PDB file of C-alpha atoms in Angstrom:
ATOM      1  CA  UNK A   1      96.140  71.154   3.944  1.00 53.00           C
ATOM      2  CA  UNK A   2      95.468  68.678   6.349  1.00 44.00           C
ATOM      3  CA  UNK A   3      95.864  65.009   5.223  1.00 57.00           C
ATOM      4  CA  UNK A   4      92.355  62.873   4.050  1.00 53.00           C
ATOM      5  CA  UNK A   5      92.198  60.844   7.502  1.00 52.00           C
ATOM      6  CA  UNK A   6      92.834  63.605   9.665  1.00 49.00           C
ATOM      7  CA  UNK A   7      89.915  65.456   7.303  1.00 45.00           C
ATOM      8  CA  UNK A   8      87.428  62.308   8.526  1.00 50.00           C
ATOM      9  CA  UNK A   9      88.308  61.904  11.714  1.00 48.00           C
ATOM     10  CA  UNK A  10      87.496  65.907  12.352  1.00 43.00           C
ATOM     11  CA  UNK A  11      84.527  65.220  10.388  1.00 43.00           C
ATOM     12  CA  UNK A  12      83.355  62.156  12.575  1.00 44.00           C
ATOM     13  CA  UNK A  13      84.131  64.331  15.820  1.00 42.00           C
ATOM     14  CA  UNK A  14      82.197  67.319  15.218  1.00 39.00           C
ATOM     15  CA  UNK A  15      79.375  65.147  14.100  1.00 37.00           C
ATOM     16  CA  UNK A  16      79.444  63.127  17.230  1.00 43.00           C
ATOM     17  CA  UNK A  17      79.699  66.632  19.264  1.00 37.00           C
ATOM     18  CA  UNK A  18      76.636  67.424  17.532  1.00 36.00           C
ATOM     19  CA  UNK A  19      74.818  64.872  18.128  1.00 39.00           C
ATOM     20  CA  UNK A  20      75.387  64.695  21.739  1.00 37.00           C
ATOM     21  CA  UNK A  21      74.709  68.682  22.110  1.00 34.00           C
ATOM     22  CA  UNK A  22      71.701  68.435  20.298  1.00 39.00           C
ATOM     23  CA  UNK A  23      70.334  65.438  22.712  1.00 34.00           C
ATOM     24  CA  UNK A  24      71.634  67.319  25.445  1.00 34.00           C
ATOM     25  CA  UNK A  25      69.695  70.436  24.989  1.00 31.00           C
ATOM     26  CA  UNK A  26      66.618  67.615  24.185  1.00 36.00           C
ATOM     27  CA  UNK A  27      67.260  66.649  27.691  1.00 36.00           C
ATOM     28  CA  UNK A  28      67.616  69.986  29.539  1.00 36.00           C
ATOM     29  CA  UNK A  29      64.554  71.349  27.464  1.00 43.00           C
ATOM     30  CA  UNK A  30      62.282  69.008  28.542  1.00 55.00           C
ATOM     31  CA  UNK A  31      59.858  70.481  30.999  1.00 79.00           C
ATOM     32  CA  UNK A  32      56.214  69.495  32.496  1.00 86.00           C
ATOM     33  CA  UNK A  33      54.760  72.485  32.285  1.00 86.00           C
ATOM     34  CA  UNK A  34      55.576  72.550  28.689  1.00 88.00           C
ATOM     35  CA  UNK A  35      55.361  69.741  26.532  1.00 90.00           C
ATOM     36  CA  UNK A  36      56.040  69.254  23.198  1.00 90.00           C
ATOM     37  CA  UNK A  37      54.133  66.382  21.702  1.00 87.00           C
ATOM     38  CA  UNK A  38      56.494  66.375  18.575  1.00 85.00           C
ATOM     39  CA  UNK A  39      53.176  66.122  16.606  1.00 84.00           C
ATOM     40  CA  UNK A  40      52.494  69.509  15.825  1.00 86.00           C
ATOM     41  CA  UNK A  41      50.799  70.069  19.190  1.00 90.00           C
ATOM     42  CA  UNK A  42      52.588  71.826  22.580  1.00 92.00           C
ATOM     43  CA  UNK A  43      50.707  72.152  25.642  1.00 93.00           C
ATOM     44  CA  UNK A  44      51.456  74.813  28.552  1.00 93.00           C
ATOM     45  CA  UNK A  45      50.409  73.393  32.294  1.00 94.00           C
ATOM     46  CA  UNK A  46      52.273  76.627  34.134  1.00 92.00           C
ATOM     47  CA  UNK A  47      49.161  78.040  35.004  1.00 92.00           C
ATOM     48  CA  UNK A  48      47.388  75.289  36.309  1.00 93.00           C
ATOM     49  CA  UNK A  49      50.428  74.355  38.625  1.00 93.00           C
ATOM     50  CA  UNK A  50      49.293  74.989  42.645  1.00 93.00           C
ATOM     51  CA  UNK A  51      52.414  77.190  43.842  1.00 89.00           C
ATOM     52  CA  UNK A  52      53.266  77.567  47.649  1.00 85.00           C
ATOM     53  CA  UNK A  53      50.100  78.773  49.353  1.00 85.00           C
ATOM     54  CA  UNK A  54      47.723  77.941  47.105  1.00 91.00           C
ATOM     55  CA  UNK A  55      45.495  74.970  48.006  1.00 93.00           C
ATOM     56  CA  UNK A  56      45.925  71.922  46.199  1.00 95.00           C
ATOM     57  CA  UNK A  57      43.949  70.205  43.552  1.00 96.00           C
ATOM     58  CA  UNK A  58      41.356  67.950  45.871  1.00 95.00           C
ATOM     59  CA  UNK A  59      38.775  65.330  44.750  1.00 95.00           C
ATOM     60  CA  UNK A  60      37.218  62.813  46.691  1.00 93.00           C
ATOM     61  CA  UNK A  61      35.767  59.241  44.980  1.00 89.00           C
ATOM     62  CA  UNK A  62      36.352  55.351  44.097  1.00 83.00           C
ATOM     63  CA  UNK A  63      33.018  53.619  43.582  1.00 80.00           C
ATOM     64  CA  UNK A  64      33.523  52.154  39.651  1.00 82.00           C
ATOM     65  CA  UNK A  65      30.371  53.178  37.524  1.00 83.00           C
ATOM     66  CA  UNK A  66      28.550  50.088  36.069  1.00 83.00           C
ATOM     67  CA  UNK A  67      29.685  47.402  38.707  1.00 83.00           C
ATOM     68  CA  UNK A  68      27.575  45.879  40.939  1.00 83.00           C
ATOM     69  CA  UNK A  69      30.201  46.464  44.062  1.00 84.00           C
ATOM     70  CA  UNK A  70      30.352  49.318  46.008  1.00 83.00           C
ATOM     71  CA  UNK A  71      34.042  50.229  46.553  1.00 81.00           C
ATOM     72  CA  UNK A  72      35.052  52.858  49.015  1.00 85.00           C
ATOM     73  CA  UNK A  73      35.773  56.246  48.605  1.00 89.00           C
ATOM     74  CA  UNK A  74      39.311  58.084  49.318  1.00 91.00           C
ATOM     75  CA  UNK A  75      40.548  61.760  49.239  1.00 93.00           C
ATOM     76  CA  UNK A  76      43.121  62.947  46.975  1.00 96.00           C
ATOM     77  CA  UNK A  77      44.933  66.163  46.895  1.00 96.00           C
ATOM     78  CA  UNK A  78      47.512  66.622  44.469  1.00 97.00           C
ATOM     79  CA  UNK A  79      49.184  69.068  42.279  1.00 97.00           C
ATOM     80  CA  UNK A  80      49.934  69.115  38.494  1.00 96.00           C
ATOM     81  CA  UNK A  81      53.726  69.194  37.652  1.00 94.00           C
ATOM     82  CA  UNK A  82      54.523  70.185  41.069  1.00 94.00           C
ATOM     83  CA  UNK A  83      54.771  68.693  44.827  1.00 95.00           C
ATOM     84  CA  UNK A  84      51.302  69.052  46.809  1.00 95.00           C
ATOM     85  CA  UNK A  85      50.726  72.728  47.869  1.00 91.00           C
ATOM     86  CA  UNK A  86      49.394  73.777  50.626  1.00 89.00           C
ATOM     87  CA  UNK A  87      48.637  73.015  54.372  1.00 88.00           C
ATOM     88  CA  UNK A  88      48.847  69.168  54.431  1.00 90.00           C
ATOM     89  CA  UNK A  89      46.299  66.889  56.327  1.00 88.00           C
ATOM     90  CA  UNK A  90      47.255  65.764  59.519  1.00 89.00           C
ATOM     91  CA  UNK A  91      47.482  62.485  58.868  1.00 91.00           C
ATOM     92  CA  UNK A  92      50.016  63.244  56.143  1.00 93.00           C
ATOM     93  CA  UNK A  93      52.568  65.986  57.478  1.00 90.00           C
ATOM     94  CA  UNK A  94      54.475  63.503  58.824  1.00 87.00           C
ATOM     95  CA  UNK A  95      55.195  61.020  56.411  1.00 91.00           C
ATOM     96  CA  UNK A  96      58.430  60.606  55.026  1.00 90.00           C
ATOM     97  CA  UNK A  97      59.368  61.867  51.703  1.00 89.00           C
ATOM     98  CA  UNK A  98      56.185  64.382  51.662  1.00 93.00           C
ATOM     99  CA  UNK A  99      57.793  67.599  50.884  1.00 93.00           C
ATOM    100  CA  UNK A 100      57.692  66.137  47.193  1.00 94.00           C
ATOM    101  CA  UNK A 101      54.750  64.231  46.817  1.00 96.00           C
ATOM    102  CA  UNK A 102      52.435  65.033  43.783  1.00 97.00           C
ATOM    103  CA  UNK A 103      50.018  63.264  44.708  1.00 97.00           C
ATOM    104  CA  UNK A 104      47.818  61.891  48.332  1.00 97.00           C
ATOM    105  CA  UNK A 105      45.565  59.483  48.982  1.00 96.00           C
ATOM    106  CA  UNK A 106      43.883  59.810  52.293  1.00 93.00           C
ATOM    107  CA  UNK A 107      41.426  57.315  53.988  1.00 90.00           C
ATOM    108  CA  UNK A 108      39.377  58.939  56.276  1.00 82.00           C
ATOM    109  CA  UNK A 109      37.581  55.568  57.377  1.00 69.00           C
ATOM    110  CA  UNK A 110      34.306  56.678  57.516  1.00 62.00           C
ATOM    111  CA  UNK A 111      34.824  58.426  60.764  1.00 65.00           C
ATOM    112  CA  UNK A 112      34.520  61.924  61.301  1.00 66.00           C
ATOM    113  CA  UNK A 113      37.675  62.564  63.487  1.00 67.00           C
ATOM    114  CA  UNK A 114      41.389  63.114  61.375  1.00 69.00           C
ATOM    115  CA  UNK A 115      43.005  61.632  64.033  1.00 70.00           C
ATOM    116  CA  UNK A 116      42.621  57.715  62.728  1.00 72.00           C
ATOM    117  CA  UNK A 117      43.245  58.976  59.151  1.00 87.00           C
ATOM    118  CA  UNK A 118      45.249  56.617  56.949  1.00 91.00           C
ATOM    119  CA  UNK A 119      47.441  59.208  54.939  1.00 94.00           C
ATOM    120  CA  UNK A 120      49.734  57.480  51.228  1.00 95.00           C
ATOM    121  CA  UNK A 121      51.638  58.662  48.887  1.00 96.00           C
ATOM    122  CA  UNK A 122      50.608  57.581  45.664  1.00 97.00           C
ATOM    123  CA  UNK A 123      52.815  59.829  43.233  1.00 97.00           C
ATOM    124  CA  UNK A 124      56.098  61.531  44.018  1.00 96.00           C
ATOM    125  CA  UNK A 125      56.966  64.711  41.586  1.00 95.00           C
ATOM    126  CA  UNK A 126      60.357  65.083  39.711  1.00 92.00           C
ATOM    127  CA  UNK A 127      60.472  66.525  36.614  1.00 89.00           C
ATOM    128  CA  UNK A 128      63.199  63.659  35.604  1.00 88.00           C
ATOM    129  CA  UNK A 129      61.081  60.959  36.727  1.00 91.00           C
ATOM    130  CA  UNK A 130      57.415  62.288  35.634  1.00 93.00           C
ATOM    131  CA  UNK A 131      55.864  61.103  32.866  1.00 93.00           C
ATOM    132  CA  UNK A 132      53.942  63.298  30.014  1.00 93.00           C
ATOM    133  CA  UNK A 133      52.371  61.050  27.153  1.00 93.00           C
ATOM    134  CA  UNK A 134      49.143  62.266  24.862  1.00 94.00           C
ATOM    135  CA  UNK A 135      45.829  60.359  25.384  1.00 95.00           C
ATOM    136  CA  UNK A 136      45.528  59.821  21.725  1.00 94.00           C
ATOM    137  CA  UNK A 137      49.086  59.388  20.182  1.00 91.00           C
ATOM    138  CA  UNK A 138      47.124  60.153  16.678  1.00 90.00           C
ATOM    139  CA  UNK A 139      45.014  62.878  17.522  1.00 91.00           C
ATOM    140  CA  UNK A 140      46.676  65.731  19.757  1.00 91.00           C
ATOM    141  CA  UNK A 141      43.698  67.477  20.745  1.00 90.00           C
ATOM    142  CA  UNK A 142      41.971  64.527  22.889  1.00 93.00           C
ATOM    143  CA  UNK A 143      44.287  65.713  25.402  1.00 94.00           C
ATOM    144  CA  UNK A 144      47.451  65.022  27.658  1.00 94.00           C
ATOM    145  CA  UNK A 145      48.129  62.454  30.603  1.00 95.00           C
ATOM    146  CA  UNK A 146      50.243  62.877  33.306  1.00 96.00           C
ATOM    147  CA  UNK A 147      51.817  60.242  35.818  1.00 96.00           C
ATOM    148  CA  UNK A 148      54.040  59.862  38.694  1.00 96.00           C
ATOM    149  CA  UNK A 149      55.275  56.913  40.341  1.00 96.00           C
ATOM    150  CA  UNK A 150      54.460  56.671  44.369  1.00 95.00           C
ATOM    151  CA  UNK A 151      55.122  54.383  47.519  1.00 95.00           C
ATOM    152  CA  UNK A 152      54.480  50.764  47.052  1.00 95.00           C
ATOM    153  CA  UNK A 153      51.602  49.191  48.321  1.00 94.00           C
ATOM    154  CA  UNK A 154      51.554  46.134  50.397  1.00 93.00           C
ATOM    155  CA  UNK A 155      52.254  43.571  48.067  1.00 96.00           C
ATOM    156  CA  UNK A 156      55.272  45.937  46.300  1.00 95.00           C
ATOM    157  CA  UNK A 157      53.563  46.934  43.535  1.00 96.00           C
ATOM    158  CA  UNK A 158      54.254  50.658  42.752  1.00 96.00           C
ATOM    159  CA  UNK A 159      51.439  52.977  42.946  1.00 96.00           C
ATOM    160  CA  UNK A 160      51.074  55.036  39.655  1.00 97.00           C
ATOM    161  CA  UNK A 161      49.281  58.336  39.846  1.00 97.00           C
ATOM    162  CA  UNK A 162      47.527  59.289  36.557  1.00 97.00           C
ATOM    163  CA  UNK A 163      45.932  62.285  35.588  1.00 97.00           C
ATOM    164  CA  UNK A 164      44.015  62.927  32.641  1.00 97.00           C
ATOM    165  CA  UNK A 165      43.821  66.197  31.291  1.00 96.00           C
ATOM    166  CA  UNK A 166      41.611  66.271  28.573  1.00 95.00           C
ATOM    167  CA  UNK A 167      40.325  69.311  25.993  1.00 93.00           C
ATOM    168  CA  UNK A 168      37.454  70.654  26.897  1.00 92.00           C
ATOM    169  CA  UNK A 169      36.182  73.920  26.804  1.00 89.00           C
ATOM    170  CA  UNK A 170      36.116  74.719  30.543  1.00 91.00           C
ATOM    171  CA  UNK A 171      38.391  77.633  31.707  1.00 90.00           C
ATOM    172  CA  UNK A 172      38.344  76.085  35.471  1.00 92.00           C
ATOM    173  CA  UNK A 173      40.281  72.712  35.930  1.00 94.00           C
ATOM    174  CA  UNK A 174      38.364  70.981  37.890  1.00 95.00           C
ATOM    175  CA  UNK A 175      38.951  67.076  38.830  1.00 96.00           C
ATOM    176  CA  UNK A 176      35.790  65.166  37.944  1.00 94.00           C
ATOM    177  CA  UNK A 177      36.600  61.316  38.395  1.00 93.00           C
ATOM    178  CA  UNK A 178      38.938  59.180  40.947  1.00 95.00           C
ATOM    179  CA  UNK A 179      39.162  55.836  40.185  1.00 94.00           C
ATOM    180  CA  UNK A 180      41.726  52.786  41.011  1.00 93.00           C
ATOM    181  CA  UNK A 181      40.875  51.173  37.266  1.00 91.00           C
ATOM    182  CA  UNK A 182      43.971  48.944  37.903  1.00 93.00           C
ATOM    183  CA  UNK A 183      45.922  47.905  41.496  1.00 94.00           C
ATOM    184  CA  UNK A 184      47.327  50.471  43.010  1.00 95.00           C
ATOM    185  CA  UNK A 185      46.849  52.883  40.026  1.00 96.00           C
ATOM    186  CA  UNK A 186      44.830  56.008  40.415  1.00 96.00           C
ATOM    187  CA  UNK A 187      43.758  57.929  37.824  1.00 97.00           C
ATOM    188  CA  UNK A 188      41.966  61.322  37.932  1.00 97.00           C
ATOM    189  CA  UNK A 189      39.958  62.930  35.258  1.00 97.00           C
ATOM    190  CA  UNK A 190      40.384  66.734  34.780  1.00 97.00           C
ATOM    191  CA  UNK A 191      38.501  68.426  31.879  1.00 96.00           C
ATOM    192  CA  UNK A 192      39.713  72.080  30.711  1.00 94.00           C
ATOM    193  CA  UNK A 193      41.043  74.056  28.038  1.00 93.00           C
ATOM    194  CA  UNK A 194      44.738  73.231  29.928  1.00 93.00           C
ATOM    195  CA  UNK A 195      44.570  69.787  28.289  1.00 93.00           C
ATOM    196  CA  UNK A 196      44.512  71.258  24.652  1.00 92.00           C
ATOM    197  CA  UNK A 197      47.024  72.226  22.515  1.00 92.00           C
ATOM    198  CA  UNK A 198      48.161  75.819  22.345  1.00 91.00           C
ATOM    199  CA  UNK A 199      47.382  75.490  18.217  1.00 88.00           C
ATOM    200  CA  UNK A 200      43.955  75.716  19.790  1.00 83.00           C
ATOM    201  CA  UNK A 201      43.483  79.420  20.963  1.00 76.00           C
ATOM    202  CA  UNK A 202      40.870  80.711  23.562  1.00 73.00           C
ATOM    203  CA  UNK A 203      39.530  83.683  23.011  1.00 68.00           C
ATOM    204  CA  UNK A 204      36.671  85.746  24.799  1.00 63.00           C
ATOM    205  CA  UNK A 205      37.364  83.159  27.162  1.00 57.00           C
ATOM    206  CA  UNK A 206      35.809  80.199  24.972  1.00 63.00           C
ATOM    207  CA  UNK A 207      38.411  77.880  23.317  1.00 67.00           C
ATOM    208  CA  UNK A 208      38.558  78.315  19.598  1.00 63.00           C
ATOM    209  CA  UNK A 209      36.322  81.151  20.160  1.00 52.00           C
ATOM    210  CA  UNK A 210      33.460  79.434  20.687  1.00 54.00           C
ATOM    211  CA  UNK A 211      33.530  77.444  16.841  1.00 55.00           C
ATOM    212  CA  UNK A 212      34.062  74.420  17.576  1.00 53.00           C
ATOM    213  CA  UNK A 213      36.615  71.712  18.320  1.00 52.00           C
ATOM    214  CA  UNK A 214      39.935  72.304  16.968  1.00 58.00           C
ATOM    215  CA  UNK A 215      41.950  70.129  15.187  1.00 50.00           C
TER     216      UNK A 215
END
């Protein structure tokens, strides 16, 4: 029989091994495309992610509702958990570090040649450095937000790329809003049944069959 102390200090070990396996599967689990909001609620974005081919998500806007200032429109084309698919604008093939932007920002300046386009990129995807947070940290079902971190802009602040998915019962994702709420943060509005849990089934093509909102 193995002494007392010898008896603790196997104890402490395995705990600590544990521990540290348990926070390291944590860490490799993690994923975009499936997020667990340790609230009862998981989400599944692996269909909605653009893969090689497919064109990317595109929405073009910027004027704030309810201001009395116009402010000017830009194009965005991004992807969700994934780098921008697609065949890239000219004014953006070239930049550096585009093979993983998420996310675009493209100033056409109100001319209708590409070839004085001002091209940015406003989010870069990784799936270490993306970030997957709930809209409503009490209530699940509101929906999910999504947000990469981009080039700086010309005072070095970071652009921040935001998109929020929220539940709605629309089988086509489909980004509705583009707005710069804060400097040099963007964030896009994208209604569908993608930004509800998966404790909220769609069936005949209607999520929760058509009964209501789930909760």
């Amino acid at each position: 029989q193995l002494p007392r102390a010898n008896m603790m200090g196997i104890h402490i070990y395995c705990v600590a091994f544990l521990t540290f396996f348990q926070f390291f599967i944590q860490i490799q689990a993690f994923s975009c495309k499936n997020f667990d909001s340790h609230s009862g609620a998981t989400f599944d974005l692996t269909d909605i992610s653009r893969i090689s081919g497919q064109p990317p998500f595109t929405v073009e806007d910027g004027d704030l509702p309810c201001t009395t200032k116009v402010e000017q429109n830009f194009t965005y084309i991004f992807n969700v958990c994934g780098a921008v698919s697609g065949k890239l604008p000219k004014a953006c093939s070239l930049l550096p570090g585009v093979n993983t932007a998420g996310a675009l920002q493209i100033n056409t300046r109100g001319t209708y040649s590409d070839a004085d386009d001002y091209c940015y990129v406003v989010g870069k995807y990784s799936e270490a450095s993306t970030q997957v947070a709930l809209l409503d940290s009490n209530d699940p079902t509101v929906g999910l937000q999504l947000t990469y971190g981009g080039d700086t802009c010309q005072d070095g602040t970071q652009r921040k790329f935001h998109i929020q998915m929220s539940c709605a019962d629309k089988m086509n994702a489909v980004p509705t809003h583009a707005l710069e709420l804060k400097h040099c943060e963007y964030t896009i509005t994208m209604p569908s049944v993608y930004g509800c849990p998966l404790e909220c089934p769609v069936s005949n093509r209607r999520l929760c069959g058509g009964n209501g909102h789930c909760a």
